[in-house]
CSV table of C-alpha atoms and ligand atoms in Angstrom, one decimal:
chain,number,residue,atom,x,y,z
A,1,MET,CA,-20.1,9.7,-10.6
A,2,ILE,CA,-19.6,9.4,-6.8
A,3,LYS,CA,-22.3,6.8,-6.7
A,4,LEU,CA,-20.5,4.9,-9.5
A,5,ILE,CA,-17.2,5.1,-7.6
A,6,GLU,CA,-18.8,3.7,-4.5
A,7,LYS,CA,-20.6,0.9,-6.4
A,8,LEU,CA,-17.6,-0.3,-8.5
A,9,PRO,CA,-15.9,-3.4,-7.1
A,10,LYS,CA,-12.3,-2.5,-6.6
A,11,ALA,CA,-8.8,-4.0,-5.9
A,12,GLU,CA,-6.3,-2.3,-3.6
A,13,LEU,CA,-2.6,-3.0,-4.3
A,14,HIS,CA,-0.8,-0.5,-2.1
A,15,LEU,CA,-1.9,-0.5,1.5
A,16,HIS,CA,0.3,-0.6,4.6
A,17,ILE,CA,-1.7,-2.4,7.3
A,18,GLU,CA,0.1,-0.4,10.0
A,19,GLY,CA,-1.1,2.7,8.1
A,20,SER,CA,-4.7,1.7,8.7
A,21,LEU,CA,-4.4,2.1,12.5
A,22,GLU,CA,-7.1,4.6,13.3
A,23,PRO,CA,-6.6,6.9,16.3
A,24,GLU,CA,-9.5,5.3,18.2
A,25,LEU,CA,-7.9,1.8,17.9
A,26,MET,CA,-4.5,3.3,18.8
A,27,PHE,CA,-6.0,4.6,22.1
A,28,GLU,CA,-7.7,1.3,22.8
A,29,LEU,CA,-4.6,-0.8,22.2
A,30,ALA,CA,-2.4,1.7,24.2
A,31,LYS,CA,-4.8,1.2,27.1
A,32,ARG,CA,-5.0,-2.6,26.6
A,33,ASN,CA,-1.2,-3.0,26.6
A,34,ASN,CA,-0.4,-0.2,29.0
A,35,ILE,CA,1.7,1.7,26.5
A,36,LYS,CA,2.3,5.5,26.7
A,37,ILE,CA,1.4,7.5,23.6
A,38,PRO,CA,2.3,11.2,23.2
A,39,TYR,CA,-1.4,12.3,22.7
A,40,LYS,CA,-4.0,13.4,25.2
A,41,ASN,CA,-7.0,12.6,23.0
A,42,ILE,CA,-8.2,11.8,19.5
A,43,GLU,CA,-8.3,15.5,18.6
A,44,ASP,CA,-4.6,15.8,19.7
A,45,VAL,CA,-3.7,12.8,17.4
A,46,LYS,CA,-5.4,14.4,14.4
A,47,ASN,CA,-3.6,17.7,15.0
A,48,ALA,CA,-0.3,15.9,14.9
A,49,TYR,CA,-1.1,14.5,11.4
A,50,ASN,CA,0.2,17.6,9.7
A,51,PHE,CA,3.0,16.4,7.5
A,52,THR,CA,5.7,18.3,5.6
A,53,ASN,CA,7.2,15.3,3.7
A,54,LEU,CA,7.6,11.5,3.9
A,55,GLN,CA,10.0,11.5,6.8
A,56,SER,CA,7.7,13.7,9.0
A,57,PHE,CA,5.0,11.1,8.4
A,58,LEU,CA,7.2,8.1,9.0
A,59,ASP,CA,8.3,9.3,12.4
A,60,ILE,CA,4.7,9.5,13.6
A,61,TYR,CA,3.7,6.3,11.8
A,62,TYR,CA,6.4,4.2,13.5
A,63,ALA,CA,5.6,5.7,16.9
A,64,GLY,CA,1.9,4.8,16.4
A,65,ALA,CA,2.8,1.1,15.6
A,66,ASN,CA,4.3,0.8,19.1
A,67,VAL,CA,0.8,0.0,20.5
A,68,LEU,CA,0.7,-3.3,18.5
A,69,ILE,CA,1.9,-6.1,20.8
A,70,THR,CA,-0.2,-9.2,20.7
A,71,LYS,CA,-1.6,-11.5,18.0
A,72,GLN,CA,-5.0,-10.1,18.9
A,73,ASP,CA,-3.8,-6.6,18.3
A,74,PHE,CA,-2.6,-7.5,14.7
A,75,TYR,CA,-5.9,-9.3,14.2
A,76,ASP,CA,-7.9,-6.3,15.4
A,77,LEU,CA,-5.9,-3.9,13.2
A,78,THR,CA,-6.4,-6.1,10.1
A,79,TRP,CA,-10.0,-6.7,10.8
A,80,ALA,CA,-10.7,-3.0,11.1
A,81,TYR,CA,-9.2,-2.5,7.6
A,82,ILE,CA,-11.3,-5.4,6.2
A,83,LEU,CA,-14.5,-3.7,7.5
A,84,LYS,CA,-13.3,-0.6,5.5
A,85,CYS,CA,-12.8,-2.8,2.5
A,86,VAL,CA,-16.5,-3.8,2.8
A,87,GLU,CA,-17.5,-0.2,3.0
A,88,ASN,CA,-15.4,0.7,0.0
A,89,ASN,CA,-16.3,-2.2,-2.1
A,90,ILE,CA,-12.8,-3.6,-2.2
A,91,ILE,CA,-13.1,-7.2,-3.2
A,92,HIS,CA,-9.4,-8.0,-3.5
A,93,THR,CA,-6.6,-6.5,-1.5
A,94,GLU,CA,-2.8,-7.1,-1.4
A,95,ILE,CA,-1.6,-5.7,1.9
A,96,PHE,CA,1.9,-4.6,3.0
A,97,PHE,CA,3.3,-5.2,6.4
A,98,ASP,CA,6.6,-4.1,7.9
A,99,PRO,CA,7.9,-6.9,10.1
A,100,GLN,CA,11.0,-5.0,11.2
A,101,THR,CA,9.0,-2.2,12.8
A,102,HIS,CA,7.8,-4.9,15.2
A,103,THR,CA,10.6,-7.4,15.5
A,104,GLN,CA,12.9,-4.5,16.4
A,105,ARG,CA,10.7,-3.9,19.4
A,106,GLY,CA,10.9,-7.6,20.4
A,107,ILE,CA,7.6,-8.7,18.9
A,108,ALA,CA,7.8,-12.2,17.4
A,109,PHE,CA,7.4,-12.6,13.6
A,110,GLU,CA,4.9,-15.4,14.4
A,111,THR,CA,2.7,-13.0,16.5
A,112,ILE,CA,2.5,-10.5,13.7
A,113,ILE,CA,1.9,-12.8,10.8
A,114,SER,CA,-0.6,-15.1,12.6
A,115,GLY,CA,-2.8,-12.1,13.7
A,116,ILE,CA,-2.9,-10.8,10.1
A,117,VAL,CA,-3.4,-14.2,8.5
A,118,GLU,CA,-6.3,-15.0,10.8
A,119,ALA,CA,-8.2,-11.8,10.0
A,120,LEU,CA,-7.6,-12.3,6.3
A,121,LYS,CA,-9.0,-15.9,6.6
A,122,ASP,CA,-12.1,-14.5,8.3
A,123,ALA,CA,-12.4,-11.8,5.5
A,124,LYS,CA,-12.6,-14.6,2.9
A,125,GLU,CA,-15.1,-16.6,4.9
A,126,LYS,CA,-17.4,-13.8,6.0
A,127,PHE,CA,-17.2,-11.4,3.0
A,128,GLY,CA,-15.6,-13.4,0.1
A,129,ILE,CA,-12.7,-10.9,0.0
A,130,THR,CA,-9.6,-12.3,-1.6
A,131,THR,CA,-6.2,-11.1,-0.2
A,132,ALA,CA,-2.5,-11.4,-0.4
A,133,ILE,CA,0.3,-10.4,1.9
A,134,ILE,CA,3.5,-8.6,0.8
A,135,MET,CA,6.3,-8.2,3.3
A,136,CYS,CA,8.2,-4.9,3.0
A,137,PHE,CA,11.8,-4.3,4.0
A,138,LEU,CA,12.5,-1.0,5.7
A,139,ARG,CA,15.0,0.7,3.5
A,140,HIS,CA,16.5,3.0,6.2
A,141,LEU,CA,17.8,-0.2,7.8
A,142,SER,CA,20.7,-2.3,6.4
A,143,GLN,CA,20.5,-5.0,3.8
A,144,ASP,CA,21.9,-7.4,6.4
A,145,ASP,CA,18.8,-6.7,8.5
A,146,ALA,CA,16.6,-7.3,5.5
A,147,LEU,CA,18.4,-10.6,4.7
A,148,LYS,CA,17.8,-11.7,8.3
A,149,THR,CA,14.1,-10.8,8.0
A,150,LEU,CA,13.8,-12.7,4.7
A,151,GLU,CA,15.4,-15.7,6.4
A,152,GLU,CA,12.9,-15.5,9.3
A,153,ALA,CA,10.0,-15.2,6.9
A,154,LEU,CA,10.8,-18.4,5.1
A,155,ALA,CA,9.0,-20.4,7.8
A,156,TYR,CA,5.8,-18.5,6.9
A,157,LYS,CA,6.3,-18.6,3.2
A,158,LYS,CA,2.9,-20.0,2.4
A,159,TYR,CA,1.3,-16.9,3.8
A,160,ILE,CA,3.6,-14.3,2.1
A,161,LEU,CA,3.2,-13.8,-1.7
A,162,GLY,CA,5.7,-11.1,-2.2
A,163,VAL,CA,8.3,-8.7,-0.9
A,164,GLY,CA,8.5,-4.9,-1.2
A,165,LEU,CA,10.7,-2.0,-0.1
A,166,ASP,CA,9.4,1.0,1.8
A,167,SER,CA,10.3,3.7,4.4
A,168,SER,CA,12.7,6.7,3.8
A,169,GLU,CA,13.4,6.7,0.1
A,170,ILE,CA,16.0,9.5,-0.5
A,171,GLY,CA,19.5,8.3,0.4
A,172,ASN,CA,18.3,4.6,0.4
A,173,PRO,CA,18.3,3.6,-3.2
A,174,PRO,CA,17.2,0.2,-4.5
A,175,SER,CA,20.8,-0.8,-5.3
A,176,LYS,CA,21.3,-1.1,-1.5
A,177,PHE,CA,18.9,-4.1,-1.5
A,178,GLU,CA,20.0,-5.9,-4.7
A,179,GLN,CA,21.2,-9.1,-2.9
A,180,VAL,CA,18.1,-9.5,-0.7
A,181,PHE,CA,15.8,-9.1,-3.7
A,182,LYS,CA,17.8,-11.6,-5.7
A,183,LYS,CA,17.4,-14.1,-2.8
A,184,ALA,CA,13.6,-13.3,-2.6
A,185,LYS,CA,13.3,-13.9,-6.3
A,186,GLU,CA,15.1,-17.3,-6.1
A,187,GLN,CA,12.5,-18.2,-3.4
A,188,GLY,CA,9.7,-17.4,-5.8
A,189,PHE,CA,8.4,-14.3,-4.1
A,190,ARG,CA,6.7,-11.6,-6.2
A,191,LEU,CA,8.7,-8.4,-6.2
A,192,VAL,CA,7.5,-4.8,-5.8
A,193,ALA,CA,9.2,-1.6,-4.4
A,194,HIS,CA,8.4,2.0,-3.5
A,195,ALA,CA,10.2,4.1,-6.1
A,196,GLY,CA,9.8,7.6,-7.4
A,197,GLU,CA,7.6,8.8,-4.5
A,198,GLU,CA,10.0,11.5,-3.5
A,199,GLY,CA,13.1,10.1,-5.1
A,200,ASP,CA,14.1,10.9,-8.6
A,201,VAL,CA,13.8,8.6,-11.7
A,202,SER,CA,17.1,6.9,-10.9
A,203,TYR,CA,15.3,5.1,-8.1
A,204,ILE,CA,12.8,3.8,-10.5
A,205,PHE,CA,15.4,2.6,-13.1
A,206,GLU,CA,17.3,0.9,-10.3
A,207,ALA,CA,14.1,-0.8,-8.9
A,208,LEU,CA,13.4,-2.1,-12.4
A,209,ASP,CA,16.9,-3.0,-13.5
A,210,LEU,CA,18.6,-4.1,-10.3
A,211,LEU,CA,15.7,-5.5,-8.3
A,212,ASP,CA,13.6,-6.8,-11.2
A,213,ILE,CA,10.3,-5.6,-9.7
A,214,GLN,CA,6.9,-6.4,-11.2
A,215,ARG,CA,5.1,-3.3,-9.9
A,216,ILE,CA,6.3,0.2,-8.9
A,217,ASP,CA,4.7,1.6,-5.8
A,218,HIS,CA,4.0,5.3,-6.3
A,219,GLY,CA,6.3,6.0,-9.4
A,220,VAL,CA,4.8,9.4,-9.9
A,221,GLN,CA,8.2,10.9,-10.7
A,222,SER,CA,8.4,8.8,-13.9
A,223,ILE,CA,7.0,11.8,-15.8
A,224,LYS,CA,10.4,13.4,-15.6
A,225,SER,CA,12.0,10.9,-18.0
A,226,ASP,CA,10.8,10.4,-21.5
A,227,SER,CA,12.7,7.1,-21.9
A,228,LEU,CA,11.1,5.8,-18.7
A,229,MET,CA,7.6,6.8,-19.7
A,230,LYS,CA,8.1,5.0,-23.0
A,231,ARG,CA,9.3,1.9,-21.3
A,232,LEU,CA,6.5,1.9,-18.7
A,233,LYS,CA,4.0,2.3,-21.4
A,234,LYS,CA,5.5,-0.4,-23.7
A,235,GLU,CA,5.8,-2.9,-20.9
A,236,GLN,CA,2.6,-1.9,-19.1
A,237,ILE,CA,4.4,-2.0,-15.7
A,238,PRO,CA,1.8,-1.1,-13.1
A,239,LEU,CA,2.2,2.0,-10.9
A,240,THR,CA,0.3,1.9,-7.6
A,241,VAL,CA,-0.4,5.6,-7.2
A,242,CYS,CA,-1.7,6.9,-3.9
A,243,PRO,CA,-3.3,10.4,-4.4
A,244,ASN,CA,-4.2,11.3,-0.8
A,245,SER,CA,-0.8,10.2,0.4
A,246,ASN,CA,0.9,12.4,-2.3
A,247,ILE,CA,-1.1,15.4,-1.2
A,248,GLU,CA,-0.6,14.9,2.5
A,249,LEU,CA,3.1,14.3,2.1
A,250,LYS,CA,3.5,17.3,-0.2
A,251,VAL,CA,4.6,15.4,-3.3
A,252,PHE,CA,2.0,17.6,-5.1
A,253,GLU,CA,0.7,20.9,-3.8
A,254,ASN,CA,-3.0,19.9,-4.3
A,255,TYR,CA,-5.2,17.5,-6.1
A,256,ALA,CA,-5.5,19.7,-9.2
A,257,GLN,CA,-1.7,19.5,-9.6
A,258,HIS,CA,-1.6,15.7,-9.3
A,259,ASN,CA,-0.2,14.1,-12.5
A,260,ILE,CA,-2.3,10.9,-12.5
A,261,LYS,CA,-4.5,12.1,-15.4
A,262,GLU,CA,-1.3,12.8,-17.5
A,263,LEU,CA,0.1,9.3,-16.7
A,264,LEU,CA,-3.2,7.7,-17.6
A,265,ASP,CA,-3.7,9.7,-20.8
A,266,TYR,CA,-0.1,8.8,-21.9
A,267,GLY,CA,-1.2,5.1,-21.6
A,268,LEU,CA,0.5,4.0,-18.4
A,269,ASN,CA,-1.0,1.2,-16.3
A,270,VAL,CA,-1.9,3.3,-13.3
A,271,THR,CA,-4.0,2.2,-10.3
A,272,ILE,CA,-5.4,4.1,-7.3
A,273,ASN,CA,-4.7,3.1,-3.7
A,274,SER,CA,-4.9,4.5,-0.2
A,275,ASP,CA,-1.3,3.8,1.2
A,276,ASP,CA,-1.9,4.7,4.9
A,277,PRO,CA,-5.6,5.7,5.0
A,278,ALA,CA,-5.8,6.3,8.8
A,279,TYR,CA,-3.1,9.0,8.4
A,280,PHE,CA,-4.1,10.4,5.0
A,281,LYS,CA,-7.7,11.4,5.5
A,282,GLY,CA,-9.6,8.6,3.8
A,283,TYR,CA,-9.9,5.1,2.3
A,284,LEU,CA,-9.9,4.1,-1.3
A,285,ASN,CA,-13.2,5.6,-2.4
A,286,GLN,CA,-12.1,9.0,-1.0
A,287,ASN,CA,-9.0,8.9,-3.1
A,288,PHE,CA,-11.1,8.4,-6.2
A,289,ILE,CA,-13.6,11.1,-5.2
A,290,ASN,CA,-10.8,13.6,-4.5
A,291,LEU,CA,-9.3,13.1,-7.9
A,292,TYR,CA,-12.7,13.1,-9.6
A,293,GLU,CA,-13.6,16.4,-7.9
A,294,ASN,CA,-10.3,18.1,-8.8
A,295,LEU,CA,-9.1,16.7,-12.1
A,296,ASP,CA,-10.9,16.2,-15.3
A,297,LEU,CA,-11.5,12.4,-14.8
A,298,SER,CA,-14.1,10.9,-17.0
A,299,LYS,CA,-16.3,7.9,-16.3
A,300,ASP,CA,-14.1,5.9,-18.7
A,301,ASP,CA,-11.0,7.0,-16.8
A,302,ILE,CA,-12.5,5.8,-13.5
A,303,ILE,CA,-13.5,2.4,-15.1
A,304,GLN,CA,-10.0,2.1,-16.6
A,305,LEU,CA,-8.3,2.8,-13.2
A,306,VAL,CA,-10.5,0.1,-11.6
A,307,LYS,CA,-9.8,-2.5,-14.3
A,308,ASN,CA,-6.1,-1.7,-14.1
A,309,SER,CA,-6.1,-2.6,-10.4
A,310,PHE,CA,-7.5,-6.1,-11.1
A,311,ASN,CA,-5.2,-6.6,-14.1
A,312,SER,CA,-2.1,-5.5,-12.1
A,313,SER,CA,-2.9,-7.7,-9.1
A,314,PHE,CA,-1.2,-11.0,-8.4
A,315,ILE,CA,-4.4,-13.1,-8.8
A,316,SER,CA,-4.9,-15.8,-11.4
A,317,GLU,CA,-6.0,-14.9,-15.0
A,318,ASP,CA,-9.4,-16.6,-14.3
A,319,LEU,CA,-10.1,-14.6,-11.2
A,320,LYS,CA,-9.1,-11.4,-13.0
A,321,LYS,CA,-11.6,-12.2,-15.7
A,322,GLU,CA,-14.3,-12.9,-13.1
A,323,TYR,CA,-13.6,-9.6,-11.2
A,324,ILE,CA,-13.6,-7.6,-14.4
A,325,LYS,CA,-16.9,-9.1,-15.4
A,326,ARG,CA,-18.3,-7.8,-12.1
A,327,VAL,CA,-17.0,-4.3,-13.0
A,328,GLU,CA,-18.6,-4.6,-16.4
A,329,GLU,CA,-21.9,-5.6,-15.0
A,330,ILE,CA,-22.0,-2.4,-12.9
A,331,VAL,CA,-21.2,-0.1,-15.8
A,332,LYS,CA,-23.4,-1.6,-18.5
B,401,ADE,N1,5.5,3.3,4.7
B,401,ADE,C1,4.2,3.5,4.9
B,401,ADE,N2,3.8,4.4,3.9
B,401,ADE,C2,4.9,4.7,3.2
B,401,ADE,C3,5.1,5.5,2.0
B,401,ADE,N3,4.1,6.2,1.5
B,401,ADE,N4,6.3,5.6,1.5
B,401,ADE,C4,7.3,4.9,2.1
B,401,ADE,N5,7.2,4.1,3.1
B,401,ADE,C5,6.0,4.0,3.7
B,402,ZN,ZN1,3.4,3.1,0.6
């Protein structure tokens, strides 16, 4: 089965590009930009990645992003992830970036987006990988800050397919961002949001009803509401589930306790993703393998999860068909 997981072409729909910053590149960029980081060596970094919840991770993740300064840095970061896509057989990826993490430090929006876009262009040319960019608002900041960010992003609209919502969930409900999502919708952006990662089901209801999102990032708390489960099944609203992340951030105690198999068996449209792979011990294939080794996932379950990822992506119907045909060719 592990061979099959590796061979299957896959889509990734929940990946923070800043979360793909490996310690080796962090050190290289710190040196290149003369930035101090609070680690002596790679070993030291890895020891620090010992999280107790989402916030304990976010503190370290934002500190890590401080080494990203130039367009070349954003290119190198994105290119390193693209090489992981090749290794993991990811043929389509929709990546998140957090502009406010960088603009707050005085980095220009142009610098960030141009480095990412150039690497994604090379990914298409060299490997045929298709991509999209989703800009996330940091929910621990104000809606006014998000509105300013949306305004700034309009100059780069042709590169940005959608907007999302991430960072510290509890205490920062979707209702805080109703106006900015309404504006983003008017501008034609696709809409997604992190909801029900640590937060209760009210965060998911708000994301659906007030923000009008098309995909729920995480959403694993849905299981606590019968009416929500029924609605998610009926409407086939995708959940971008991130197993390694959920274990590392103690949303579930271990892989055997993860509820993805229950969500799948109930008939929800769930997908598997890596979230912040440099921080959560592995890229997409490793997420599949960890689930396969600890839950009773069948070959059909794995194929279903992979097909769901293409069907839940923002690509054209024709491209979905083409990619799903490629999956079927591997499994026949
Ligand atoms: N930013 C990066 N990873 C995140 C996660 N899992 N939840 C919320 N915000 C994030
Ligand atoms: Zn995430």
